[in-house]
Short mmCIF file of C-alpha atoms in Angstrom, two decimals:
data_model
loop_
_atom_site.label_atom_id
_atom_site.label_comp_id
_atom_site.label_asym_id
_atom_site.label_seq_id
_atom_site.Cartn_x
_atom_site.Cartn_y
_atom_site.Cartn_z
CA MET Q 25 -18.23 -41.61 14.98
CA SER Q 26 -14.50 -41.08 14.56
CA ARG Q 27 -12.68 -38.05 15.92
CA THR Q 28 -11.96 -36.81 12.36
CA HIS Q 29 -15.65 -36.89 11.42
CA PHE Q 30 -16.54 -35.05 14.61
CA THR Q 31 -13.94 -32.32 13.89
CA VAL Q 32 -15.18 -31.93 10.31
CA LEU Q 33 -18.79 -31.61 11.50
CA GLN Q 34 -17.77 -28.99 14.07
CA TRP Q 35 -15.91 -27.02 11.39
CA LEU Q 36 -18.88 -27.18 8.99
CA SER Q 37 -21.29 -26.13 11.72
CA LEU Q 38 -19.11 -23.18 12.70
CA SER Q 39 -18.65 -22.13 9.04
CA THR Q 40 -22.39 -22.26 8.43
CA LEU Q 41 -23.07 -20.21 11.54
CA LEU Q 42 -20.49 -17.56 10.58
CA LEU Q 43 -21.92 -17.25 7.06
CA GLN Q 44 -25.37 -16.73 8.55
CA ILE Q 45 -24.10 -14.01 10.87
CA PHE Q 46 -21.75 -12.36 8.35
CA PRO Q 47 -23.19 -12.88 4.86
CA LEU Q 48 -20.92 -12.36 1.87
CA SER Q 49 -21.53 -9.18 -0.08
CA HIS Q 50 -22.59 -9.38 -3.71
CA GLY Q 51 -20.57 -6.31 -4.69
CA ASP Q 52 -18.50 -3.41 -3.47
CA VAL Q 53 -19.74 -0.91 -0.91
CA GLY Q 54 -19.50 2.83 -1.37
CA THR Q 55 -21.44 6.09 -1.19
CA ALA Q 56 -23.61 7.98 -3.65
CA ALA Q 57 -24.88 11.53 -3.96
CA GLN Q 58 -27.17 13.08 -6.58
CA TYR Q 59 -27.01 15.84 -9.17
CA GLY Q 60 -29.33 17.53 -11.61
CA PRO Q 61 -29.05 19.33 -14.96
CA PRO Q 62 -27.11 20.62 -16.74
CA TYR Q 63 -25.48 17.29 -17.55
CA THR Q 64 -23.26 18.45 -20.43
CA PRO Q 65 -20.47 18.68 -21.21
CA THR Q 66 -19.26 15.40 -19.69
CA ALA Q 67 -15.72 14.16 -19.17
CA CYS Q 68 -16.51 11.01 -21.15
CA TYR Q 69 -18.37 12.17 -24.25
CA GLY Q 70 -18.40 15.97 -24.23
CA SER Q 71 -21.69 17.44 -25.48
CA ASP Q 72 -22.90 14.35 -27.40
CA PRO Q 73 -26.61 13.99 -26.48
CA THR Q 74 -26.70 10.28 -27.42
CA GLN Q 75 -24.57 9.41 -24.38
CA PHE Q 76 -27.56 9.65 -22.04
CA PRO Q 77 -30.07 6.80 -21.69
CA SER Q 78 -33.64 8.06 -22.13
CA SER Q 79 -34.42 6.66 -18.66
CA ASN Q 80 -32.01 9.22 -17.08
CA LEU Q 81 -30.32 6.35 -15.19
CA PHE Q 82 -26.71 7.46 -15.44
CA ALA Q 83 -24.01 8.66 -13.09
CA ALA Q 84 -20.64 10.28 -12.65
CA ALA Q 85 -17.78 8.19 -11.31
CA GLY Q 86 -15.92 9.29 -8.20
CA ASP Q 87 -12.15 9.03 -7.83
CA GLY Q 88 -12.38 5.46 -6.51
CA ILE Q 89 -13.85 3.99 -9.70
CA TRP Q 90 -12.84 6.55 -12.36
CA ASP Q 91 -9.69 4.63 -13.37
CA ASN Q 92 -8.28 7.41 -15.57
CA GLY Q 93 -11.43 7.48 -17.69
CA ALA Q 94 -11.74 3.72 -18.16
CA ALA Q 95 -15.03 3.93 -16.21
CA CYS Q 96 -16.69 5.75 -19.12
CA GLY Q 97 -19.54 3.63 -20.43
CA ARG Q 98 -19.37 1.03 -17.67
CA GLN Q 99 -22.68 -0.33 -16.45
CA TYR Q 100 -23.24 -0.81 -12.71
CA LEU Q 101 -26.00 -2.39 -10.69
CA VAL Q 102 -26.60 -0.10 -7.70
CA LYS Q 103 -28.63 -0.70 -4.55
CA CYS Q 104 -29.14 1.55 -1.51
CA ILE Q 105 -28.13 -0.27 1.68
CA SER Q 106 -28.30 2.48 4.33
CA ALA Q 107 -28.22 6.19 5.09
CA THR Q 108 -27.87 8.44 8.11
CA THR Q 109 -31.67 8.91 8.13
CA PRO Q 110 -33.65 5.73 8.86
CA TYR Q 111 -36.00 4.36 6.16
CA THR Q 112 -34.23 6.27 3.39
CA CYS Q 113 -33.61 3.22 1.18
CA VAL Q 114 -36.30 1.65 -0.98
CA PRO Q 115 -36.12 -2.06 -0.06
CA ASP Q 116 -35.27 -4.63 -2.75
CA GLN Q 117 -34.78 -1.99 -5.46
CA THR Q 118 -31.75 -2.11 -7.78
CA ILE Q 119 -30.98 0.16 -10.70
CA GLN Q 120 -28.63 -0.25 -13.62
CA ILE Q 121 -26.73 2.93 -14.42
CA ARG Q 122 -24.17 3.95 -17.04
CA ILE Q 123 -21.10 6.06 -16.17
CA VAL Q 124 -20.98 9.17 -18.38
CA ASP Q 125 -18.91 11.66 -16.37
CA PHE Q 126 -16.22 12.24 -13.72
CA ALA Q 127 -17.66 13.54 -10.42
CA PRO Q 128 -15.01 16.23 -9.68
CA THR Q 129 -15.65 17.87 -13.09
CA LEU Q 130 -19.49 17.88 -13.12
CA ALA Q 131 -21.24 20.81 -14.77
CA SER Q 132 -23.65 21.00 -11.81
CA GLN Q 133 -23.00 20.72 -8.07
CA PRO Q 134 -23.60 17.29 -6.45
CA SER Q 135 -25.58 17.08 -3.18
CA PHE Q 136 -22.50 15.74 -1.37
CA GLY Q 137 -18.81 15.61 -2.32
CA GLY Q 138 -16.27 12.79 -2.33
CA THR Q 139 -18.68 9.94 -3.05
CA THR Q 140 -18.07 6.77 -5.05
CA MET Q 141 -20.77 7.76 -7.56
CA VAL Q 142 -22.99 10.74 -8.21
CA LEU Q 143 -26.35 9.56 -9.54
CA THR Q 144 -28.89 11.62 -11.43
CA GLU Q 145 -31.83 12.80 -9.34
CA THR Q 146 -34.01 10.31 -11.26
CA ALA Q 147 -31.70 7.37 -10.50
CA LEU Q 148 -31.35 8.15 -6.80
CA ALA Q 149 -35.12 8.64 -6.38
CA ILE Q 150 -35.74 5.05 -7.52
CA ILE Q 151 -33.55 3.48 -4.81
CA ALA Q 152 -33.82 6.04 -1.99
CA ASN Q 153 -35.68 9.03 -0.61
CA SER Q 154 -34.39 11.82 -2.83
CA SER Q 155 -34.11 14.29 0.08
CA ALA Q 156 -31.07 12.38 1.41
CA PRO Q 157 -27.82 14.23 0.58
CA SER Q 158 -25.93 10.92 0.32
CA ILE Q 159 -26.54 7.22 0.77
CA ASN Q 160 -24.49 4.07 1.28
CA ILE Q 161 -24.66 1.76 -1.71
CA GLU Q 162 -23.75 -1.72 -2.81
CA PHE Q 163 -22.64 -1.74 -6.43
CA GLN Q 164 -21.18 -4.14 -8.93
CA GLN Q 165 -20.11 -3.78 -12.50
CA ASP Q 166 -22.54 -5.44 -14.87
CA TYR Q 167 -20.12 -7.39 -17.06
CA GLU Q 168 -22.99 -9.21 -18.75
CA ASP Q 169 -24.25 -6.06 -20.42
CA LEU Q 170 -21.25 -4.50 -22.15
CA SER Q 171 -22.72 -4.78 -25.63
CA TRP Q 172 -23.97 -1.19 -25.48
CA TYR Q 173 -20.45 -0.23 -26.60
CA ASP Q 174 -21.45 -1.60 -30.02
CA GLU Q 175 -24.40 0.80 -30.18
CA ARG Q 176 -22.10 3.50 -31.53
CA ARG Q 177 -21.01 1.08 -34.27
CA GLY Q 178 -24.62 0.44 -35.30
CA VAL Q 179 -25.09 -2.90 -33.51
CA PRO Q 180 -28.12 -2.93 -31.15
CA TYR Q 181 -27.44 -3.48 -27.47
CA LEU Q 182 -29.12 -5.91 -25.10
CA MET Q 183 -32.04 -4.42 -23.21
CA VAL Q 184 -31.77 -6.56 -20.07
CA SER Q 185 -28.75 -8.58 -19.05
CA ARG Q 186 -28.73 -12.12 -17.72
CA ARG Q 187 -27.56 -10.73 -14.39
CA ASN Q 188 -30.64 -8.52 -14.18
CA GLU Q 189 -32.88 -11.50 -14.90
CA ALA Q 190 -31.15 -13.42 -12.10
CA ALA Q 191 -31.80 -10.54 -9.70
CA LYS Q 192 -35.46 -10.50 -10.74
CA LYS Q 193 -35.72 -14.22 -9.95
CA GLU Q 194 -34.43 -13.44 -6.45
CA GLY Q 195 -37.29 -10.96 -5.96
CA GLU Q 196 -35.36 -7.74 -6.52
CA LYS Q 197 -36.69 -5.10 -8.85
CA VAL Q 198 -34.09 -3.98 -11.40
CA VAL Q 199 -34.63 -0.77 -13.30
CA SER Q 200 -32.40 -0.63 -16.36
CA ALA Q 201 -30.42 2.27 -17.75
CA LEU Q 202 -30.94 0.89 -21.23
CA VAL Q 203 -34.61 1.73 -21.53
#
């Protein structure tokens, strides 16, 4: 075996080992709190009752993802990854939420301030023990499911995105905001 082949094999072995020890994240990492009614008025859509999915899987965006209101209507896949209290997270559970408000202007008080997202009590209870004031989350924007924007123009939206189906194939449960 030549010296070049040996060096390449060493590099590949080391890379594989490092990826096993430090896996790549599937999304961004942040924090989430919870809030309850009243949910209106919202910073995104005012008092329009059609802004809320019937599943109650929606959230308010914190400063980090608000983007001057561009976050309104975005869909995110959210998963609890840890909390200060052990066993708070529900393993292998992911929810899909829709951003409908701006956290600093919520009509009701969140359980914890300064978080990346503030989830409804319903949404948080699916991925974590709802008694936790805040949790650490992994989240990613669901670019595959942006067709809900067309709902207001009379075009039906997709019920489950391709990304959600991929997560289901990996064994994760995905609860959709679009139900």
